[in-house]
Each structure stands twice: as C-alpha cells, then as structure tokens.
C-alpha cells in the first residue's frame, strides 16, 4: 500500500484522517479514511461533500482527481454538524496535486467520421444527453466490494488515458479511457459488482455498457460487438457483460474502458491499483 498522510485534531477521542496516497496526479483515485469519528460525521473535498461509507472501524470515501485538474493543493475537511467548535470542524488538511504530462496522438480517420453532418451532430448531442442522465442517477449505497479487476483476460493493453488527440490534424477532446486491443468476440468482464445503468449504441462509443457501482462510481465499456446485460440488471464482479468489437468510431477491435468517480474522469489503472478498505465489523 502507498504511504498515508494522517491528521488528528485533538478533539475528545481524536478523529484520525488518512489519505492514500498523500499526494496525487490528475487521473488518480484517492482513499480517504476516518477513525474515531462520530456517526454524524461529514467530509468535504475542495468544498464539495464526499459520500462516506462504513469501512473497518470507521468511514471511508473514494476521491477522483479529474484528468484536467490544475496542479496545487486541494483542501479537505471533516465536520460534525452538531459540534459548534470551529464551525463543526473536526480535522482539516490538504493534498498536493502534482503536474502530469500526457502525450499527444495523431490519428487519421475517414472524413465522414470527423466532420459530422447536421443529422449526425444532432444524434451525438442526444446521445451525450442520454449518457449524462444515466451518470446523474447516483445510487446512495456502495455496490462494489474488494479490488477492481481488469475487464478482460488476455489482449494487449495499449493504454492511452489522457492522450491529447489530433484527428485529421484537428485538436479533439482528451482520451478519457484505457484501451485493450483484443480479437472481436473476446469476453468483456465487469470490473466489480454493480448494476447496468445504460446499455445502448452510440455514434462514438458504439455498443456500450455503463455499470453503476454506487456512490457516484461508474465504469464504462465501449465498442462492443454485443452486449449481454440489460439496463437495470444486477452485475457480479467478473460477469461477462459483452464482447470486444469495433463498433462506433474506431480503427480496429478493442475495448475502451473508462471510469467516472464523482464526475471526475479518472485513470482506470488507478482504480485497478486501489487497495480497498477493510469491511466494517459485523
């Protein structure tokens, strides 16, 4: 496990806060853990509330650092609404986000896949709205358990998270997922337990599945040949949810695997490295 940073505030019982890792880069996933905290404890990250879940003998939350966050300190605070002292603050600190350099990739695609006509632009806008609506429905409980797993067996990881892309010489949005090249038909596996919240086909993503793991954590699986779950289905860790394909805007068969955490676009490799907190005592 990476080293942790701990802060104790000196209140009776001494709330202990650890953040792993204690510094971060754009795309990272952090684990914030609290021990000695009261049942009505709350936590904030950069002024925004975090969703806490029971872990070990205390509480925990996952924090996503978006791939385009600027370097510098980001503050966190632990509060108790019923405590008047210091405005209810029990502990506070900051994590330093370090700069991260992403490479640039140049791609050449058929003109019709880059310079979209009016009908295709309208379709793309509608599909963005559909995805945004699915990601806005946050399940208020944690559905995942244990470590997250690689979403396919075999294949050739080609990475690419954060790539600044030039398509036919035009700058485009950064690449927000991690890619695995694999033959069409290779089974695609759910990275952890959750619920299929969107199963559809989009212009860019092709056939795709979005899995809701609860508390604002989603994994996305793009360019599938086929899907094997329906929207609303419960999903087990390692369950086959589809197969690798080349649907959507692609240059060959591969899986595009992306992660959104609290709205932050994070590096799937960071989620796969996560050492999950202990389960709460029975």
mmCIF file of C-alpha atoms in Angstrom:
data_model
loop_
_atom_site.group_PDB
_atom_site.id
_atom_site.type_symbol
_atom_site.label_atom_id
_atom_site.label_comp_id
_atom_site.label_asym_id
_atom_site.label_seq_id
_atom_site.Cartn_x
_atom_site.Cartn_y
_atom_site.Cartn_z
ATOM 1 C CA UNK A 1 0.000 0.000 0.000
ATOM 2 C CA UNK A 2 1.205 3.534 -0.715
ATOM 3 C CA UNK A 3 2.168 5.719 2.266
ATOM 4 C CA UNK A 4 -0.586 7.631 4.010
ATOM 5 C CA UNK A 5 -0.907 11.113 5.448
ATOM 6 C CA UNK A 6 -2.665 11.352 8.808
ATOM 7 C CA UNK A 7 -4.119 14.277 10.728
ATOM 8 C CA UNK A 8 -5.503 14.225 14.282
ATOM 9 C CA UNK A 9 -7.380 17.255 15.543
ATOM 10 C CA UNK A 10 -7.186 16.880 19.315
ATOM 11 C CA UNK A 11 -10.906 16.632 19.916
ATOM 12 C CA UNK A 12 -12.005 14.101 22.554
ATOM 13 C CA UNK A 13 -11.303 10.704 21.054
ATOM 14 C CA UNK A 14 -9.102 12.291 18.369
ATOM 15 C CA UNK A 15 -10.557 11.860 14.875
ATOM 16 C CA UNK A 16 -7.853 10.345 12.673
ATOM 17 C CA UNK A 17 -7.868 11.037 8.938
ATOM 18 C CA UNK A 18 -5.669 9.290 6.394
ATOM 19 C CA UNK A 19 -5.446 9.984 2.674
ATOM 20 C CA UNK A 20 -3.811 7.412 0.395
ATOM 21 C CA UNK A 21 -1.708 8.404 -1.465
ATOM 22 C CA UNK A 22 -0.829 11.674 0.335
ATOM 23 C CA UNK A 23 -0.123 13.445 -2.983
ATOM 24 C CA UNK A 24 -1.717 12.876 -6.339
ATOM 25 C CA UNK A 25 -1.696 13.491 -10.074
ATOM 26 C CA UNK A 26 -4.566 14.145 -12.490
ATOM 27 C CA UNK A 27 -6.462 10.889 -13.020
ATOM 28 C CA UNK A 28 -5.666 9.422 -9.591
ATOM 29 C CA UNK A 29 -8.102 7.731 -7.221
ATOM 30 C CA UNK A 30 -7.588 8.550 -3.530
ATOM 31 C CA UNK A 31 -8.901 6.733 -0.479
ATOM 32 C CA UNK A 32 -9.849 8.934 2.488
ATOM 33 C CA UNK A 33 -10.387 7.034 5.744
ATOM 34 C CA UNK A 34 -11.679 8.208 9.127
ATOM 35 C CA UNK A 35 -11.322 6.528 12.505
ATOM 36 C CA UNK A 36 -12.640 7.735 15.825
ATOM 37 C CA UNK A 37 -15.339 9.749 14.067
ATOM 38 C CA UNK A 38 -18.912 10.148 15.361
ATOM 39 C CA UNK A 39 -21.857 8.622 13.452
ATOM 40 C CA UNK A 40 -22.952 12.034 12.116
ATOM 41 C CA UNK A 41 -19.542 12.865 10.644
ATOM 42 C CA UNK A 42 -19.311 14.553 7.263
ATOM 43 C CA UNK A 43 -16.400 15.144 4.919
ATOM 44 C CA UNK A 44 -15.659 17.673 2.183
ATOM 45 C CA UNK A 45 -13.157 17.716 -0.662
ATOM 46 C CA UNK A 46 -12.375 21.052 -2.285
ATOM 47 C CA UNK A 47 -15.541 22.419 -0.688
ATOM 48 C CA UNK A 48 -17.775 19.675 -2.073
ATOM 49 C CA UNK A 49 -19.361 16.962 0.086
ATOM 50 C CA UNK A 50 -17.974 13.438 -0.082
ATOM 51 C CA UNK A 51 -20.150 10.336 0.183
ATOM 52 C CA UNK A 52 -18.877 8.282 3.131
ATOM 53 C CA UNK A 53 -19.417 4.553 3.562
ATOM 54 C CA UNK A 54 -18.708 2.256 6.544
ATOM 55 C CA UNK A 55 -15.214 0.744 6.446
ATOM 56 C CA UNK A 56 -13.341 -1.178 9.116
ATOM 57 C CA UNK A 57 -13.973 0.578 12.425
ATOM 58 C CA UNK A 58 -14.774 3.910 10.785
ATOM 59 C CA UNK A 59 -15.692 5.539 7.491
ATOM 60 C CA UNK A 60 -14.152 5.926 4.048
ATOM 61 C CA UNK A 61 -14.667 7.713 0.747
ATOM 62 C CA UNK A 62 -13.169 7.491 -2.721
ATOM 63 C CA UNK A 63 -11.980 10.731 -4.307
ATOM 64 C CA UNK A 64 -11.373 11.155 -8.030
ATOM 65 C CA UNK A 65 -8.847 13.661 -9.402
ATOM 66 C CA UNK A 66 -10.058 14.731 -12.843
ATOM 67 C CA UNK A 67 -7.561 14.421 -15.695
ATOM 68 C CA UNK A 68 -7.666 18.198 -16.283
ATOM 69 C CA UNK A 69 -7.311 19.385 -12.668
ATOM 70 C CA UNK A 70 -4.695 22.088 -12.244
ATOM 71 C CA UNK A 71 -1.675 21.322 -10.036
ATOM 72 C CA UNK A 72 -1.643 22.680 -6.498
ATOM 73 C CA UNK A 73 -3.064 22.000 -3.028
ATOM 74 C CA UNK A 74 -6.626 20.746 -2.678
ATOM 75 C CA UNK A 75 -8.187 21.040 0.756
ATOM 76 C CA UNK A 76 -10.297 18.551 2.647
ATOM 77 C CA UNK A 77 -12.302 18.992 5.854
ATOM 78 C CA UNK A 78 -14.075 16.697 8.297
ATOM 79 C CA UNK A 79 -17.007 18.176 10.172
ATOM 80 C CA UNK A 80 -19.727 17.320 12.629
ATOM 81 C CA UNK A 81 -22.893 19.401 12.211
ATOM 82 C CA UNK A 82 -23.760 19.122 15.910
ATOM 83 C CA UNK A 83 -20.360 20.470 17.001
ATOM 84 C CA UNK A 84 -20.229 24.246 17.480
ATOM 85 C CA UNK A 85 -16.454 24.481 17.948
ATOM 86 C CA UNK A 86 -14.642 25.766 14.851
ATOM 87 C CA UNK A 87 -17.862 25.731 12.905
ATOM 88 C CA UNK A 88 -18.180 21.993 13.416
ATOM 89 C CA UNK A 89 -14.696 21.218 12.045
ATOM 90 C CA UNK A 90 -13.029 18.094 13.455
ATOM 91 C CA UNK A 91 -9.996 17.948 11.165
ATOM 92 C CA UNK A 92 -8.681 19.593 8.013
ATOM 93 C CA UNK A 93 -5.772 19.277 5.645
ATOM 94 C CA UNK A 94 -4.734 19.354 2.003
ATOM 95 C CA UNK A 95 -3.400 17.077 -0.701
ATOM 96 C CA UNK A 96 -0.959 18.380 -3.298
ATOM 97 C CA UNK A 97 -1.863 17.575 -6.898
ATOM 98 C CA UNK A 98 1.317 17.336 -8.978
ATOM 99 C CA UNK A 99 1.534 18.126 -12.668
ATOM 100 C CA UNK A 100 1.171 15.255 -15.120
ATOM 101 C CA UNK A 101 2.220 15.379 -18.740
ATOM 102 C CA UNK A 102 0.134 13.462 -21.265
ATOM 103 C CA UNK A 103 1.442 12.535 -24.720
ATOM 104 C CA UNK A 104 -0.128 13.645 -27.988
ATOM 105 C CA UNK A 105 -1.537 11.171 -30.507
ATOM 106 C CA UNK A 106 -2.251 11.825 -34.177
ATOM 107 C CA UNK A 107 -4.990 9.801 -35.856
ATOM 108 C CA UNK A 108 -6.289 9.725 -39.413
ATOM 109 C CA UNK A 109 -9.930 8.766 -39.868
ATOM 110 C CA UNK A 110 -12.410 8.916 -42.759
ATOM 111 C CA UNK A 111 -13.646 12.476 -43.227
ATOM 112 C CA UNK A 112 -17.249 11.445 -42.533
ATOM 113 C CA UNK A 113 -16.282 10.245 -39.042
ATOM 114 C CA UNK A 114 -14.664 13.578 -38.151
ATOM 115 C CA UNK A 115 -16.552 16.345 -39.967
ATOM 116 C CA UNK A 116 -20.063 15.378 -38.953
ATOM 117 C CA UNK A 117 -23.169 16.388 -40.849
ATOM 118 C CA UNK A 118 -26.115 18.077 -39.146
ATOM 119 C CA UNK A 119 -28.071 14.866 -38.592
ATOM 120 C CA UNK A 120 -25.076 13.102 -37.032
ATOM 121 C CA UNK A 121 -24.305 16.116 -34.833
ATOM 122 C CA UNK A 122 -27.896 16.047 -33.571
ATOM 123 C CA UNK A 123 -27.556 12.326 -32.852
ATOM 124 C CA UNK A 124 -24.297 12.853 -30.967
ATOM 125 C CA UNK A 125 -25.824 15.635 -28.862
ATOM 126 C CA UNK A 126 -28.806 13.426 -27.992
ATOM 127 C CA UNK A 127 -26.504 10.569 -27.018
ATOM 128 C CA UNK A 128 -24.449 12.860 -24.791
ATOM 129 C CA UNK A 129 -27.650 13.795 -23.007
ATOM 130 C CA UNK A 130 -28.584 10.146 -22.569
ATOM 131 C CA UNK A 131 -25.191 9.337 -21.038
ATOM 132 C CA UNK A 132 -25.254 12.429 -18.820
ATOM 133 C CA UNK A 133 -28.676 11.460 -17.481
ATOM 134 C CA UNK A 134 -27.511 7.915 -16.690
ATOM 135 C CA UNK A 135 -24.450 9.198 -14.832
ATOM 136 C CA UNK A 136 -26.560 11.696 -12.871
ATOM 137 C CA UNK A 137 -28.541 8.920 -11.162
ATOM 138 C CA UNK A 138 -26.281 8.246 -8.182
ATOM 139 C CA UNK A 139 -27.085 5.102 -6.219
ATOM 140 C CA UNK A 140 -26.899 6.021 -2.498
ATOM 141 C CA UNK A 141 -25.234 2.769 -1.446
ATOM 142 C CA UNK A 142 -21.936 1.049 -2.210
ATOM 143 C CA UNK A 143 -22.468 -1.886 -4.573
ATOM 144 C CA UNK A 144 -18.802 -2.831 -5.126
ATOM 145 C CA UNK A 145 -16.670 -4.968 -2.823
ATOM 146 C CA UNK A 146 -12.994 -5.875 -2.876
ATOM 147 C CA UNK A 147 -10.422 -4.986 -5.542
ATOM 148 C CA UNK A 148 -11.378 -3.949 -9.076
ATOM 149 C CA UNK A 149 -10.278 -6.351 -11.800
ATOM 150 C CA UNK A 150 -9.049 -5.964 -15.367
ATOM 151 C CA UNK A 151 -12.155 -6.098 -17.598
ATOM 152 C CA UNK A 152 -10.867 -8.771 -19.957
ATOM 153 C CA UNK A 153 -8.439 -11.669 -19.968
ATOM 154 C CA UNK A 154 -5.654 -11.565 -22.497
ATOM 155 C CA UNK A 155 -5.479 -8.890 -25.128
ATOM 156 C CA UNK A 156 -2.795 -6.244 -25.497
ATOM 157 C CA UNK A 157 -3.074 -3.184 -23.240
ATOM 158 C CA UNK A 158 -2.479 -0.062 -25.317
ATOM 159 C CA UNK A 159 -3.363 2.449 -22.600
ATOM 160 C CA UNK A 160 -3.919 5.969 -23.792
ATOM 161 C CA UNK A 161 -5.565 7.624 -20.778
ATOM 162 C CA UNK A 162 -5.277 11.393 -21.080
ATOM 163 C CA UNK A 163 -3.864 11.389 -24.610
ATOM 164 C CA UNK A 164 -4.211 14.766 -26.289
ATOM 165 C CA UNK A 165 -5.522 13.769 -29.702
ATOM 166 C CA UNK A 166 -5.165 15.323 -33.127
ATOM 167 C CA UNK A 167 -7.650 13.731 -35.524
ATOM 168 C CA UNK A 168 -7.010 14.577 -39.155
ATOM 169 C CA UNK A 169 -4.894 17.443 -37.843
ATOM 170 C CA UNK A 170 -7.663 18.883 -35.646
ATOM 171 C CA UNK A 171 -7.343 19.032 -31.821
ATOM 172 C CA UNK A 172 -10.011 16.972 -30.056
ATOM 173 C CA UNK A 173 -11.040 16.138 -26.502
ATOM 174 C CA UNK A 174 -8.505 14.134 -24.475
ATOM 175 C CA UNK A 175 -8.868 10.371 -24.379
ATOM 176 C CA UNK A 176 -10.654 9.553 -21.120
ATOM 177 C CA UNK A 177 -10.303 5.760 -21.080
ATOM 178 C CA UNK A 178 -7.771 2.965 -21.145
ATOM 179 C CA UNK A 179 -7.688 0.661 -24.178
ATOM 180 C CA UNK A 180 -7.038 -3.053 -24.661
ATOM 181 C CA UNK A 181 -6.595 -4.417 -28.182
ATOM 182 C CA UNK A 182 -8.188 -7.869 -28.414
ATOM 183 C CA UNK A 183 -9.858 -10.034 -31.051
ATOM 184 C CA UNK A 184 -13.527 -9.424 -31.723
ATOM 185 C CA UNK A 185 -15.641 -11.682 -29.533
ATOM 186 C CA UNK A 186 -13.257 -11.629 -26.536
ATOM 187 C CA UNK A 187 -15.425 -11.633 -23.379
ATOM 188 C CA UNK A 188 -15.632 -8.306 -21.526
ATOM 189 C CA UNK A 189 -15.962 -8.644 -17.756
ATOM 190 C CA UNK A 190 -17.474 -6.325 -15.155
ATOM 191 C CA UNK A 191 -14.631 -4.790 -13.142
ATOM 192 C CA UNK A 192 -16.660 -5.130 -9.927
ATOM 193 C CA UNK A 193 -20.200 -5.643 -8.690
ATOM 194 C CA UNK A 194 -22.859 -3.110 -9.553
ATOM 195 C CA UNK A 195 -25.871 -2.516 -11.753
ATOM 196 C CA UNK A 196 -26.060 -1.986 -15.510
ATOM 197 C CA UNK A 197 -27.467 1.518 -15.739
ATOM 198 C CA UNK A 198 -27.140 2.058 -19.503
ATOM 199 C CA UNK A 199 -26.944 -0.455 -22.360
ATOM 200 C CA UNK A 200 -27.122 1.172 -25.768
ATOM 201 C CA UNK A 201 -25.345 2.018 -29.028
ATOM 202 C CA UNK A 202 -23.825 5.445 -29.711
ATOM 203 C CA UNK A 203 -22.061 7.034 -32.670
ATOM 204 C CA UNK A 204 -18.672 7.411 -30.951
ATOM 205 C CA UNK A 205 -18.834 4.648 -28.319
ATOM 206 C CA UNK A 206 -20.565 2.011 -30.442
ATOM 207 C CA UNK A 207 -22.358 -0.670 -28.451
ATOM 208 C CA UNK A 208 -21.637 0.078 -24.822
ATOM 209 C CA UNK A 209 -22.468 -0.756 -21.237
ATOM 210 C CA UNK A 210 -22.287 1.557 -18.224
ATOM 211 C CA UNK A 211 -22.111 -0.101 -14.792
ATOM 212 C CA UNK A 212 -23.105 1.836 -11.670
ATOM 213 C CA UNK A 213 -21.060 0.704 -8.650
ATOM 214 C CA UNK A 214 -22.834 3.059 -6.256
ATOM 215 C CA UNK A 215 -21.873 6.318 -4.543
ATOM 216 C CA UNK A 216 -21.060 8.068 -7.808
ATOM 217 C CA UNK A 217 -18.630 5.466 -9.218
ATOM 218 C CA UNK A 218 -19.240 4.223 -12.780
ATOM 219 C CA UNK A 219 -17.292 2.058 -15.220
ATOM 220 C CA UNK A 220 -17.892 2.310 -18.977
ATOM 221 C CA UNK A 221 -17.215 -0.340 -21.640
ATOM 222 C CA UNK A 222 -17.188 0.826 -25.294
ATOM 223 C CA UNK A 223 -17.024 -0.560 -28.867
ATOM 224 C CA UNK A 224 -18.604 -3.920 -28.006
ATOM 225 C CA UNK A 225 -19.686 -6.411 -30.666
ATOM 226 C CA UNK A 226 -22.564 -7.486 -28.458
ATOM 227 C CA UNK A 227 -23.938 -6.772 -25.010
ATOM 228 C CA UNK A 228 -25.055 -9.476 -22.595
ATOM 229 C CA UNK A 229 -26.872 -7.470 -19.948
ATOM 230 C CA UNK A 230 -29.887 -5.182 -19.981
ATOM 231 C CA UNK A 231 -30.325 -1.828 -18.283
ATOM 232 C CA UNK A 232 -31.296 -2.399 -14.657
ATOM 233 C CA UNK A 233 -29.689 -5.833 -14.367
ATOM 234 C CA UNK A 234 -27.544 -6.532 -11.300
ATOM 235 C CA UNK A 235 -23.951 -7.299 -12.286
ATOM 236 C CA UNK A 236 -21.480 -9.503 -10.408
ATOM 237 C CA UNK A 237 -17.743 -8.879 -10.354
ATOM 238 C CA UNK A 238 -16.172 -10.699 -13.300
ATOM 239 C CA UNK A 239 -19.516 -11.325 -15.030
ATOM 240 C CA UNK A 240 -19.442 -11.314 -18.842
ATOM 241 C CA UNK A 241 -21.333 -8.171 -19.878
ATOM 242 C CA UNK A 242 -20.391 -8.145 -23.564
ATOM 243 C CA UNK A 243 -17.696 -8.928 -26.109
ATOM 244 C CA UNK A 244 -14.896 -6.906 -27.688
ATOM 245 C CA UNK A 245 -15.711 -5.364 -31.042
ATOM 246 C CA UNK A 246 -15.097 -2.452 -33.387
ATOM 247 C CA UNK A 247 -18.414 -0.598 -33.238
ATOM 248 C CA UNK A 248 -18.548 3.184 -33.125
ATOM 249 C CA UNK A 249 -15.665 5.427 -34.165
ATOM 250 C CA UNK A 250 -12.647 3.108 -34.012
ATOM 251 C CA UNK A 251 -9.702 1.995 -36.106
ATOM 252 C CA UNK A 252 -9.847 -1.666 -35.036
ATOM 253 C CA UNK A 253 -11.299 -4.065 -32.456
ATOM 254 C CA UNK A 254 -10.529 -3.083 -28.871
ATOM 255 C CA UNK A 255 -12.127 -2.350 -25.523
ATOM 256 C CA UNK A 256 -12.257 1.244 -24.320
ATOM 257 C CA UNK A 257 -12.629 1.091 -20.531
ATOM 258 C CA UNK A 258 -13.364 4.344 -18.698
ATOM 259 C CA UNK A 259 -14.078 5.337 -15.095
ATOM 260 C CA UNK A 260 -16.034 8.251 -13.671
ATOM 261 C CA UNK A 261 -15.869 8.946 -9.933
ATOM 262 C CA UNK A 262 -17.939 11.789 -8.528
ATOM 263 C CA UNK A 263 -17.962 13.309 -12.009
ATOM 264 C CA UNK A 264 -14.151 13.165 -12.288
ATOM 265 C CA UNK A 265 -12.612 11.406 -15.298
ATOM 266 C CA UNK A 266 -10.036 9.155 -13.661
ATOM 267 C CA UNK A 267 -7.389 6.742 -14.893
ATOM 268 C CA UNK A 268 -8.745 3.168 -14.924
ATOM 269 C CA UNK A 269 -5.285 1.946 -13.902
ATOM 270 C CA UNK A 270 -5.610 3.999 -10.706
ATOM 271 C CA UNK A 271 -8.873 2.228 -9.865
ATOM 272 C CA UNK A 272 -7.309 -1.164 -10.616
ATOM 273 C CA UNK A 273 -4.458 -0.319 -8.184
ATOM 274 C CA UNK A 274 -6.853 0.660 -5.398
ATOM 275 C CA UNK A 275 -6.408 -1.294 -2.159
ATOM 276 C CA UNK A 276 -9.981 -1.323 -0.851
ATOM 277 C CA UNK A 277 -10.669 -0.528 2.801
ATOM 278 C CA UNK A 278 -11.495 -3.226 5.302
ATOM 279 C CA UNK A 279 -15.118 -4.249 5.504
ATOM 280 C CA UNK A 280 -16.991 -2.956 8.579
ATOM 281 C CA UNK A 281 -17.115 -5.199 11.608
ATOM 282 C CA UNK A 282 -20.331 -7.284 11.752
#
